[in-house]
Short mmCIF file of N, CA, C and O in Angstrom, two decimals:
data_model
loop_
_atom_site.label_atom_id
_atom_site.label_comp_id
_atom_site.label_asym_id
_atom_site.label_seq_id
_atom_site.Cartn_x
_atom_site.Cartn_y
_atom_site.Cartn_z
N MET A 182 69.35 115.67 126.95
CA MET A 182 69.96 115.43 125.67
C MET A 182 69.67 113.97 125.27
O MET A 182 69.82 113.07 126.07
N ASN A 183 69.28 113.78 124.03
CA ASN A 183 68.99 112.41 123.62
C ASN A 183 70.24 111.72 123.07
O ASN A 183 71.28 112.36 122.90
N ARG A 184 70.13 110.44 122.82
CA ARG A 184 71.29 109.65 122.38
C ARG A 184 71.87 110.18 121.06
O ARG A 184 73.07 110.19 120.88
N ARG A 185 71.02 110.57 120.16
CA ARG A 185 71.48 111.05 118.86
C ARG A 185 72.33 112.32 119.03
O ARG A 185 73.37 112.46 118.40
N SER A 186 71.93 113.21 119.89
CA SER A 186 72.69 114.44 120.14
C SER A 186 74.04 114.14 120.77
O SER A 186 75.05 114.73 120.42
N ILE A 187 74.05 113.21 121.71
CA ILE A 187 75.30 112.82 122.37
C ILE A 187 76.25 112.20 121.35
O ILE A 187 77.44 112.53 121.29
N LEU A 188 75.72 111.29 120.53
CA LEU A 188 76.53 110.63 119.51
C LEU A 188 77.07 111.67 118.52
O LEU A 188 78.26 111.65 118.16
N TRP A 189 76.23 112.58 118.07
CA TRP A 189 76.65 113.61 117.13
C TRP A 189 77.76 114.49 117.74
O TRP A 189 78.74 114.82 117.08
N SER A 190 77.63 114.84 119.00
CA SER A 190 78.64 115.64 119.68
C SER A 190 79.97 114.90 119.76
O SER A 190 81.03 115.47 119.54
N ALA A 191 79.91 113.62 120.06
CA ALA A 191 81.13 112.82 120.17
C ALA A 191 81.82 112.71 118.81
O ALA A 191 83.04 112.85 118.70
N VAL A 192 81.04 112.46 117.77
CA VAL A 192 81.61 112.35 116.41
C VAL A 192 82.20 113.69 115.99
O VAL A 192 83.30 113.74 115.42
N SER A 193 81.54 114.76 116.28
CA SER A 193 82.04 116.09 115.93
C SER A 193 83.35 116.40 116.64
O SER A 193 84.29 116.92 116.05
N ALA A 194 83.42 116.06 117.92
CA ALA A 194 84.66 116.30 118.69
C ALA A 194 85.80 115.47 118.14
O ALA A 194 86.93 115.95 118.01
N LEU A 195 85.53 114.22 117.80
CA LEU A 195 86.55 113.34 117.23
C LEU A 195 87.03 113.89 115.89
O LEU A 195 88.23 113.94 115.62
N GLY A 196 86.12 114.33 115.07
CA GLY A 196 86.48 114.91 113.77
C GLY A 196 87.35 116.15 113.93
O GLY A 196 88.33 116.33 113.21
N ALA A 197 87.02 117.00 114.88
CA ALA A 197 87.81 118.20 115.12
C ALA A 197 89.21 117.84 115.60
O ALA A 197 90.20 118.43 115.17
N ALA A 198 89.31 116.84 116.46
CA ALA A 198 90.62 116.41 116.96
C ALA A 198 91.46 115.83 115.84
O ALA A 198 92.65 116.15 115.71
N LEU A 199 90.88 114.99 115.00
CA LEU A 199 91.62 114.40 113.88
C LEU A 199 92.00 115.46 112.86
O LEU A 199 93.10 115.43 112.31
N GLY A 200 91.13 116.37 112.58
CA GLY A 200 91.43 117.46 111.65
C GLY A 200 92.58 118.30 112.13
O GLY A 200 93.45 118.69 111.37
N GLY A 201 92.61 118.59 113.42
CA GLY A 201 93.70 119.37 113.99
C GLY A 201 95.02 118.64 113.90
O GLY A 201 96.05 119.23 113.60
N SER A 202 95.02 117.32 114.12
CA SER A 202 96.28 116.58 114.05
C SER A 202 96.76 116.48 112.61
O SER A 202 97.95 116.49 112.35
N SER A 203 95.85 116.39 111.63
CA SER A 203 96.24 116.37 110.22
C SER A 203 96.87 117.69 109.82
O SER A 203 97.87 117.72 109.11
N ALA A 204 96.28 118.78 110.27
CA ALA A 204 96.84 120.09 109.95
C ALA A 204 98.21 120.25 110.58
O ALA A 204 99.14 120.78 109.96
N LYS A 205 98.36 119.76 111.81
CA LYS A 205 99.66 119.83 112.48
C LYS A 205 100.69 119.01 111.73
O LYS A 205 101.82 119.45 111.52
N ALA A 206 100.32 117.80 111.27
CA ALA A 206 101.25 116.94 110.53
C ALA A 206 101.66 117.60 109.22
O ALA A 206 102.82 117.55 108.83
N ALA A 207 100.72 118.23 108.52
CA ALA A 207 101.05 118.90 107.26
C ALA A 207 101.99 120.06 107.50
O ALA A 207 102.92 120.29 106.73
N THR A 208 101.78 120.80 108.59
CA THR A 208 102.65 121.93 108.92
C THR A 208 104.05 121.43 109.25
O THR A 208 105.04 121.99 108.79
N GLU A 209 104.13 120.36 110.05
CA GLU A 209 105.43 119.82 110.41
C GLU A 209 106.17 119.29 109.19
O GLU A 209 107.37 119.45 109.06
N ALA A 210 105.46 118.63 108.26
CA ALA A 210 106.10 118.11 107.05
C ALA A 210 106.66 119.26 106.23
O ALA A 210 107.74 119.16 105.67
N GLY A 211 105.94 120.37 106.17
CA GLY A 211 106.41 121.52 105.42
C GLY A 211 107.57 122.21 106.10
O GLY A 211 108.40 122.82 105.44
N ALA A 212 107.66 122.11 107.40
CA ALA A 212 108.68 122.84 108.14
C ALA A 212 110.06 122.22 108.00
O ALA A 212 111.04 122.94 107.87
N GLY A 213 110.19 120.91 108.02
CA GLY A 213 111.52 120.35 108.02
C GLY A 213 111.66 119.06 107.24
O GLY A 213 112.71 118.76 106.72
N ASN A 214 110.63 118.29 107.15
CA ASN A 214 110.69 117.00 106.48
C ASN A 214 110.20 117.12 105.05
O ASN A 214 109.13 117.63 104.82
N LYS A 215 111.02 116.62 104.12
CA LYS A 215 110.58 116.61 102.73
C LYS A 215 109.62 115.46 102.50
O LYS A 215 109.83 114.37 103.01
N LEU A 216 108.58 115.72 101.76
CA LEU A 216 107.70 114.64 101.34
C LEU A 216 108.47 113.71 100.43
O LEU A 216 109.32 114.15 99.65
N LYS A 217 108.16 112.43 100.50
CA LYS A 217 108.74 111.44 99.61
C LYS A 217 107.58 110.85 98.81
O LYS A 217 106.60 110.37 99.40
N VAL A 218 107.69 110.90 97.48
CA VAL A 218 106.59 110.48 96.61
C VAL A 218 107.13 109.57 95.53
O VAL A 218 108.17 109.85 94.93
N VAL A 219 106.42 108.47 95.28
CA VAL A 219 106.77 107.60 94.17
C VAL A 219 105.62 107.62 93.16
O VAL A 219 104.46 107.43 93.53
N TYR A 220 105.97 107.89 91.92
CA TYR A 220 105.02 107.85 90.82
C TYR A 220 105.17 106.51 90.11
O TYR A 220 106.28 106.05 89.86
N HIS A 221 104.05 105.90 89.77
CA HIS A 221 104.00 104.59 89.12
C HIS A 221 103.53 104.79 87.68
O HIS A 221 102.47 105.36 87.45
N LEU A 222 104.33 104.33 86.72
CA LEU A 222 103.99 104.50 85.30
C LEU A 222 104.13 103.17 84.58
O LEU A 222 105.23 102.60 84.54
N SER A 223 103.04 102.69 84.02
CA SER A 223 103.10 101.49 83.19
C SER A 223 102.34 101.66 81.88
O SER A 223 102.57 100.92 80.94
N ASP A 224 101.46 102.64 81.81
CA ASP A 224 100.64 102.87 80.61
C ASP A 224 101.37 103.78 79.63
O ASP A 224 101.66 104.93 79.95
N ALA A 225 101.62 103.27 78.42
CA ALA A 225 102.36 104.02 77.41
C ALA A 225 101.68 105.35 77.07
O ALA A 225 102.35 106.36 76.84
N GLU A 226 100.36 105.36 77.07
CA GLU A 226 99.64 106.59 76.69
C GLU A 226 99.67 107.65 77.78
O GLU A 226 99.25 108.78 77.56
N LYS A 227 100.19 107.32 78.96
CA LYS A 227 100.23 108.29 80.06
C LYS A 227 101.62 108.87 80.31
O LYS A 227 101.82 109.60 81.28
N VAL A 228 102.59 108.56 79.46
CA VAL A 228 103.97 109.00 79.70
C VAL A 228 104.05 110.51 79.86
O VAL A 228 104.57 111.01 80.86
N ASN A 229 103.56 111.27 78.89
CA ASN A 229 103.65 112.73 78.97
C ASN A 229 102.83 113.29 80.13
O ASN A 229 103.24 114.26 80.78
N PHE A 230 101.69 112.68 80.39
CA PHE A 230 100.84 113.13 81.50
C PHE A 230 101.57 112.97 82.84
O PHE A 230 101.60 113.89 83.66
N VAL A 231 102.19 111.81 83.06
CA VAL A 231 102.89 111.55 84.32
C VAL A 231 104.11 112.46 84.45
O VAL A 231 104.35 113.03 85.52
N LEU A 232 104.86 112.63 83.38
CA LEU A 232 106.02 113.53 83.43
C LEU A 232 105.57 114.96 83.73
O LEU A 232 106.23 115.69 84.47
N GLY A 233 104.45 115.36 83.17
CA GLY A 233 103.89 116.68 83.47
C GLY A 233 103.49 116.80 84.93
O GLY A 233 103.70 117.83 85.57
N ASN A 234 102.90 115.72 85.48
CA ASN A 234 102.54 115.71 86.90
C ASN A 234 103.77 115.88 87.79
O ASN A 234 103.74 116.63 88.77
N ILE A 235 104.84 115.19 87.43
CA ILE A 235 106.06 115.28 88.23
C ILE A 235 106.61 116.70 88.17
O ILE A 235 106.99 117.27 89.21
N GLN A 236 106.64 117.31 86.99
CA GLN A 236 107.13 118.68 86.88
C GLN A 236 106.24 119.64 87.67
O GLN A 236 106.74 120.53 88.37
N ASN A 237 104.93 119.46 87.58
CA ASN A 237 104.01 120.30 88.35
C ASN A 237 104.22 120.11 89.85
O ASN A 237 104.11 121.07 90.62
N HIS A 238 104.52 118.90 90.26
CA HIS A 238 104.77 118.61 91.67
C HIS A 238 106.02 119.36 92.14
O HIS A 238 106.01 120.03 93.17
N ILE A 239 107.09 119.25 91.36
CA ILE A 239 108.34 119.94 91.70
C ILE A 239 108.12 121.44 91.76
O ILE A 239 108.52 122.11 92.72
N ASP A 240 107.45 121.99 90.75
CA ASP A 240 107.16 123.43 90.72
C ASP A 240 106.25 123.85 91.88
O ASP A 240 106.45 124.89 92.49
N GLY A 241 105.26 123.00 92.18
CA GLY A 241 104.27 123.33 93.21
C GLY A 241 104.84 123.41 94.61
O GLY A 241 104.30 124.12 95.46
N VAL A 242 105.92 122.69 94.86
CA VAL A 242 106.52 122.72 96.20
C VAL A 242 107.70 123.68 96.28
O VAL A 242 108.35 123.78 97.31
N GLY A 243 107.99 124.36 95.18
CA GLY A 243 109.06 125.36 95.19
C GLY A 243 110.41 124.84 94.76
O GLY A 243 111.43 125.47 95.04
N GLY A 244 110.45 123.71 94.08
CA GLY A 244 111.71 123.20 93.56
C GLY A 244 112.05 121.82 94.08
O GLY A 244 111.46 121.34 95.06
N PRO A 245 112.99 121.17 93.40
CA PRO A 245 113.33 119.78 93.75
C PRO A 245 113.94 119.62 95.13
O PRO A 245 113.90 118.53 95.70
N GLN A 246 114.45 120.69 95.72
CA GLN A 246 115.05 120.59 97.05
C GLN A 246 113.99 120.40 98.13
O GLN A 246 114.32 120.08 99.27
N HIS A 247 112.72 120.57 97.78
CA HIS A 247 111.64 120.47 98.76
C HIS A 247 110.86 119.16 98.70
O HIS A 247 109.87 118.99 99.42
N VAL A 248 111.27 118.23 97.84
CA VAL A 248 110.55 116.97 97.69
C VAL A 248 111.52 115.90 97.19
O VAL A 248 112.47 116.22 96.47
N THR A 249 111.27 114.68 97.59
CA THR A 249 112.02 113.53 97.07
C THR A 249 111.06 112.74 96.21
O THR A 249 110.02 112.28 96.70
N ILE A 250 111.41 112.59 94.93
CA ILE A 250 110.52 111.92 93.99
C ILE A 250 111.24 110.75 93.34
O ILE A 250 112.40 110.85 92.96
N ALA A 251 110.49 109.65 93.20
CA ALA A 251 110.95 108.50 92.44
C ALA A 251 109.90 108.21 91.37
O ALA A 251 108.70 108.41 91.61
N LEU A 252 110.35 107.77 90.22
CA LEU A 252 109.46 107.34 89.15
C LEU A 252 109.82 105.90 88.83
O LEU A 252 110.97 105.62 88.46
N VAL A 253 108.87 104.99 88.99
CA VAL A 253 109.09 103.59 88.67
C VAL A 253 108.29 103.27 87.42
O VAL A 253 107.08 103.48 87.37
N ILE A 254 109.01 102.76 86.41
CA ILE A 254 108.39 102.49 85.11
C ILE A 254 108.51 101.00 84.79
O ILE A 254 109.58 100.41 84.94
N HIS A 255 107.42 100.43 84.36
CA HIS A 255 107.44 99.04 83.89
C HIS A 255 106.38 98.88 82.81
O HIS A 255 105.60 99.79 82.54
N GLY A 256 106.40 97.75 82.17
CA GLY A 256 105.40 97.46 81.14
C GLY A 256 105.59 98.30 79.90
O GLY A 256 106.68 98.79 79.61
N PRO A 257 104.51 98.48 79.14
CA PRO A 257 104.58 99.16 77.85
C PRO A 257 105.15 100.58 77.91
O PRO A 257 105.74 101.05 76.94
N ALA A 258 105.02 101.26 79.02
CA ALA A 258 105.51 102.65 79.13
C ALA A 258 107.02 102.73 78.97
O ALA A 258 107.53 103.76 78.51
N LEU A 259 107.74 101.67 79.30
CA LEU A 259 109.20 101.74 79.23
C LEU A 259 109.70 101.96 77.81
O LEU A 259 110.75 102.57 77.61
N LYS A 260 108.96 101.51 76.81
CA LYS A 260 109.40 101.68 75.41
C LYS A 260 109.61 103.15 75.06
O LYS A 260 110.47 103.47 74.25
N ALA A 261 108.86 104.04 75.66
CA ALA A 261 109.00 105.47 75.36
C ALA A 261 110.37 105.99 75.79
O ALA A 261 110.82 107.03 75.29
N PHE A 262 111.05 105.28 76.69
CA PHE A 262 112.32 105.73 77.23
C PHE A 262 113.52 105.02 76.60
O PHE A 262 114.65 105.25 77.03
N HIS A 263 113.26 104.19 75.60
CA HIS A 263 114.36 103.58 74.86
C HIS A 263 115.10 104.69 74.13
O HIS A 263 114.48 105.50 73.43
N ARG A 264 116.38 104.72 74.29
CA ARG A 264 117.21 105.78 73.70
C ARG A 264 116.96 105.92 72.20
O ARG A 264 116.87 107.03 71.67
N ALA A 265 116.82 104.81 71.50
CA ALA A 265 116.67 104.83 70.04
C ALA A 265 115.32 105.39 69.60
O ALA A 265 115.19 105.88 68.49
N GLN A 266 114.31 105.34 70.46
CA GLN A 266 112.96 105.77 70.08
C GLN A 266 112.52 107.07 70.72
O GLN A 266 111.54 107.67 70.28
N ALA A 267 113.17 107.50 71.77
CA ALA A 267 112.69 108.65 72.54
C ALA A 267 112.79 109.93 71.75
O ALA A 267 113.78 110.18 71.06
N ASN A 268 111.76 110.76 71.86
CA ASN A 268 111.82 112.05 71.19
C ASN A 268 112.70 113.00 72.01
O ASN A 268 112.87 112.80 73.21
N PRO A 269 113.26 114.03 71.37
CA PRO A 269 114.18 114.93 72.07
C PRO A 269 113.58 115.62 73.29
O PRO A 269 114.27 115.81 74.29
N ASP A 270 112.30 115.97 73.23
CA ASP A 270 111.66 116.62 74.38
C ASP A 270 111.63 115.68 75.58
O ASP A 270 111.92 116.09 76.71
N LEU A 271 111.31 114.43 75.33
CA LEU A 271 111.28 113.45 76.40
C LEU A 271 112.68 113.28 76.99
O LEU A 271 112.85 113.22 78.21
N GLY A 272 113.68 113.20 76.14
CA GLY A 272 115.06 113.08 76.60
C GLY A 272 115.47 114.25 77.48
O GLY A 272 116.13 114.07 78.50
N LYS A 273 115.06 115.46 77.10
CA LYS A 273 115.39 116.65 77.89
C LYS A 273 114.71 116.59 79.26
O LYS A 273 115.32 116.86 80.28
N ARG A 274 113.44 116.21 79.27
CA ARG A 274 112.69 116.14 80.53
C ARG A 274 113.31 115.11 81.48
O ARG A 274 113.48 115.37 82.67
N VAL A 275 113.67 113.96 80.94
CA VAL A 275 114.29 112.91 81.75
C VAL A 275 115.63 113.39 82.28
O VAL A 275 115.96 113.19 83.45
N GLY A 276 116.41 114.05 81.44
CA GLY A 276 117.69 114.60 81.89
C GLY A 276 117.52 115.62 82.99
O GLY A 276 118.28 115.63 83.97
N ASP A 277 116.53 116.50 82.85
CA ASP A 277 116.24 117.50 83.89
C ASP A 277 115.85 116.83 85.20
O ASP A 277 116.32 117.22 86.27
N PHE A 278 115.00 115.82 85.13
CA PHE A 278 114.58 115.10 86.34
C PHE A 278 115.78 114.43 87.01
O PHE A 278 115.93 114.47 88.22
N SER A 279 116.62 113.81 86.20
CA SER A 279 117.81 113.15 86.74
C SER A 279 118.70 114.15 87.47
O SER A 279 119.16 113.88 88.58
N ARG A 280 118.91 115.31 86.87
CA ARG A 280 119.72 116.36 87.51
C ARG A 280 119.06 116.89 88.78
O ARG A 280 119.74 117.32 89.71
N ASP A 281 117.73 116.86 88.81
CA ASP A 281 116.99 117.33 89.99
C ASP A 281 116.93 116.28 91.10
O ASP A 281 116.35 116.52 92.15
N GLY A 282 117.49 115.10 90.85
CA GLY A 282 117.53 114.07 91.88
C GLY A 282 116.36 113.11 91.87
O GLY A 282 116.20 112.32 92.80
N VAL A 283 115.53 113.14 90.83
CA VAL A 283 114.43 112.18 90.72
C VAL A 283 115.02 110.81 90.41
O VAL A 283 115.81 110.67 89.48
N GLU A 284 114.65 109.82 91.22
CA GLU A 284 115.08 108.44 90.92
C GLU A 284 114.25 107.94 89.75
O GLU A 284 113.01 107.95 89.80
N LEU A 285 114.90 107.49 88.70
CA LEU A 285 114.24 106.95 87.52
C LEU A 285 114.53 105.46 87.48
O LEU A 285 115.62 105.04 87.09
N ALA A 286 113.58 104.66 87.93
CA ALA A 286 113.79 103.22 88.05
C ALA A 286 113.05 102.47 86.96
O ALA A 286 111.83 102.60 86.81
N ALA A 287 113.80 101.67 86.20
CA ALA A 287 113.22 100.84 85.15
C ALA A 287 113.15 99.40 85.64
O ALA A 287 114.13 98.87 86.17
N CYS A 288 112.02 98.77 85.45
CA CYS A 288 111.82 97.40 85.87
C CYS A 288 112.76 96.46 85.11
O CYS A 288 112.76 96.44 83.87
N ALA A 289 113.55 95.68 85.84
CA ALA A 289 114.48 94.74 85.22
C ALA A 289 113.75 93.67 84.42
O ALA A 289 114.23 93.23 83.37
N ASN A 290 112.57 93.26 84.89
CA ASN A 290 111.80 92.25 84.17
C ASN A 290 111.31 92.79 82.83
O ASN A 290 111.37 92.10 81.81
N THR A 291 110.86 94.03 82.83
CA THR A 291 110.41 94.66 81.59
C THR A 291 111.59 94.88 80.65
O THR A 291 111.47 94.67 79.44
N MET A 292 112.73 95.31 81.21
CA MET A 292 113.91 95.50 80.38
C MET A 292 114.28 94.20 79.67
O MET A 292 114.57 94.19 78.47
N LYS A 293 114.23 93.09 80.39
CA LYS A 293 114.55 91.79 79.81
C LYS A 293 113.54 91.44 78.71
O LYS A 293 113.92 91.01 77.63
N ALA A 294 112.26 91.65 79.00
CA ALA A 294 111.20 91.33 78.03
C ALA A 294 111.32 92.18 76.77
O ALA A 294 111.01 91.73 75.67
N GLN A 295 111.77 93.43 76.94
CA GLN A 295 111.91 94.34 75.79
C GLN A 295 113.31 94.28 75.19
O GLN A 295 113.62 95.04 74.28
N ASN A 296 114.15 93.39 75.72
CA ASN A 296 115.51 93.21 75.23
C ASN A 296 116.29 94.53 75.19
O ASN A 296 116.87 94.89 74.17
N VAL A 297 116.28 95.23 76.32
CA VAL A 297 116.99 96.50 76.43
C VAL A 297 117.78 96.50 77.74
O VAL A 297 117.36 95.90 78.73
N THR A 298 118.93 97.15 77.73
CA THR A 298 119.74 97.30 78.94
C THR A 298 119.68 98.77 79.36
O THR A 298 119.12 99.61 78.65
N LEU A 299 120.31 99.07 80.49
CA LEU A 299 120.35 100.47 80.93
C LEU A 299 120.99 101.37 79.89
O LEU A 299 120.56 102.51 79.71
N THR A 300 121.99 100.89 79.18
CA THR A 300 122.64 101.72 78.15
C THR A 300 121.71 101.97 76.97
O THR A 300 121.90 102.92 76.22
N GLY A 301 120.68 101.14 76.81
CA GLY A 301 119.70 101.35 75.76
C GLY A 301 118.57 102.28 76.15
O GLY A 301 117.72 102.62 75.32
N LEU A 302 118.57 102.69 77.42
CA LEU A 302 117.56 103.64 77.90
C LEU A 302 118.16 105.04 77.94
O LEU A 302 119.39 105.20 77.85
N LEU A 303 117.32 106.03 78.06
CA LEU A 303 117.81 107.40 78.21
C LEU A 303 118.72 107.48 79.44
O LEU A 303 118.51 106.75 80.42
N PRO A 304 119.71 108.36 79.42
CA PRO A 304 120.62 108.48 80.58
C PRO A 304 119.86 108.88 81.84
O PRO A 304 118.90 109.64 81.80
N GLY A 305 120.32 108.34 82.96
CA GLY A 305 119.75 108.69 84.26
C GLY A 305 118.97 107.56 84.90
O GLY A 305 118.61 107.65 86.07
N PHE A 306 118.69 106.51 84.15
CA PHE A 306 117.91 105.40 84.70
C PHE A 306 118.77 104.47 85.54
O PHE A 306 119.95 104.29 85.29
N VAL A 307 118.13 103.88 86.56
CA VAL A 307 118.70 102.79 87.33
C VAL A 307 117.78 101.60 87.14
O VAL A 307 116.62 101.76 86.77
N SER A 308 118.29 100.43 87.41
CA SER A 308 117.49 99.23 87.26
C SER A 308 116.82 98.86 88.57
O SER A 308 117.46 98.83 89.61
N ALA A 309 115.54 98.59 88.50
CA ALA A 309 114.81 98.02 89.64
C ALA A 309 115.02 96.52 89.51
O ALA A 309 114.24 95.81 88.87
N GLU A 310 116.13 96.04 90.08
CA GLU A 310 116.60 94.66 89.88
C GLU A 310 115.58 93.60 90.23
O GLU A 310 115.51 92.56 89.58
N LYS A 311 114.81 93.83 91.27
CA LYS A 311 113.82 92.83 91.71
C LYS A 311 112.49 93.00 90.99
O LYS A 311 111.56 92.24 91.24
N GLY A 312 112.38 94.01 90.16
CA GLY A 312 111.15 94.28 89.44
C GLY A 312 110.53 95.60 89.86
O GLY A 312 110.78 96.09 90.97
N GLY A 313 109.75 96.16 88.98
CA GLY A 313 109.12 97.46 89.24
C GLY A 313 108.15 97.44 90.40
O GLY A 313 108.15 98.33 91.26
N VAL A 314 107.31 96.39 90.48
CA VAL A 314 106.33 96.36 91.55
C VAL A 314 107.00 96.14 92.91
O VAL A 314 106.55 96.67 93.92
N VAL A 315 108.11 95.40 92.91
CA VAL A 315 108.85 95.22 94.16
C VAL A 315 109.45 96.56 94.58
O VAL A 315 109.40 96.93 95.76
N ARG A 316 110.01 97.30 93.62
CA ARG A 316 110.58 98.62 93.95
C ARG A 316 109.51 99.55 94.50
O ARG A 316 109.76 100.30 95.45
N LEU A 317 108.32 99.52 93.91
CA LEU A 317 107.22 100.35 94.42
C LEU A 317 106.91 100.00 95.87
O LEU A 317 106.76 100.89 96.72
N ALA A 318 106.85 98.72 96.19
CA ALA A 318 106.56 98.29 97.55
C ALA A 318 107.69 98.68 98.50
O ALA A 318 107.43 99.12 99.63
N GLU A 319 108.93 98.56 98.05
CA GLU A 319 110.07 98.96 98.89
C GLU A 319 109.98 100.44 99.24
O GLU A 319 110.17 100.82 100.40
N LEU A 320 109.73 101.26 98.24
CA LEU A 320 109.65 102.70 98.48
C LEU A 320 108.49 103.05 99.41
O LEU A 320 108.63 103.89 100.30
N GLN A 321 107.35 102.39 99.22
CA GLN A 321 106.22 102.65 100.11
C GLN A 321 106.55 102.24 101.54
O GLN A 321 106.15 102.94 102.49
N SER A 322 107.30 101.17 101.71
CA SER A 322 107.67 100.76 103.07
C SER A 322 108.66 101.73 103.70
O SER A 322 108.81 101.75 104.92
N GLN A 323 109.31 102.56 102.88
CA GLN A 323 110.23 103.59 103.37
C GLN A 323 109.53 104.92 103.57
O GLN A 323 110.17 105.94 103.79
N GLY A 324 108.21 104.94 103.48
CA GLY A 324 107.44 106.14 103.75
C GLY A 324 107.09 106.98 102.53
O GLY A 324 106.56 108.09 102.67
N TYR A 325 107.35 106.48 101.34
CA TYR A 325 106.99 107.21 100.12
C TYR A 325 105.48 107.15 99.93
O TYR A 325 104.87 106.09 100.14
N LEU A 326 104.89 108.26 99.53
CA LEU A 326 103.48 108.29 99.16
C LEU A 326 103.37 107.77 97.74
O LEU A 326 104.18 108.12 96.87
N TYR A 327 102.38 106.96 97.46
CA TYR A 327 102.21 106.32 96.16
C TYR A 327 101.22 107.10 95.30
O TYR A 327 100.10 107.38 95.74
N LEU A 328 101.64 107.45 94.09
CA LEU A 328 100.76 108.13 93.14
C LEU A 328 100.79 107.39 91.82
O LEU A 328 101.85 107.10 91.28
N ARG A 329 99.62 107.10 91.30
CA ARG A 329 99.50 106.51 89.97
C ARG A 329 98.50 107.35 89.20
O ARG A 329 97.30 107.09 89.22
N PRO A 330 99.02 108.38 88.54
CA PRO A 330 98.12 109.26 87.77
C PRO A 330 97.45 108.53 86.61
O PRO A 330 97.95 107.56 86.12
#
């Protein structure tokens, strides 16, 4: 057997071992541990897209009891959630997410810059007191998977 064949065999065996452990981890996560996912939203033009992704995620796993989701919003996207400006459909979606246990975190720095308080946002929001990006890092350090659609 030449060196290339030996190397190829070793790489193939390693790949099979890693693939098996990934499949095992996915099975174990589905069996008892809920996935924890944080969605990051800052682009105003992506508000409906991200909310649609979250709903698809909840539906795809069989309901909110099977996943823990947080949505952290900062920057221009937060304006869409101002109570005075939000369209009724958006308000309904946010209310549904809040009832389903989705954490809706608004960046305190963005709130200050936009001169809005929690009472000026749609119901269900909490303040990310240290800032949106800090909240994202905190959640990731707690094992949340990071998604920025």
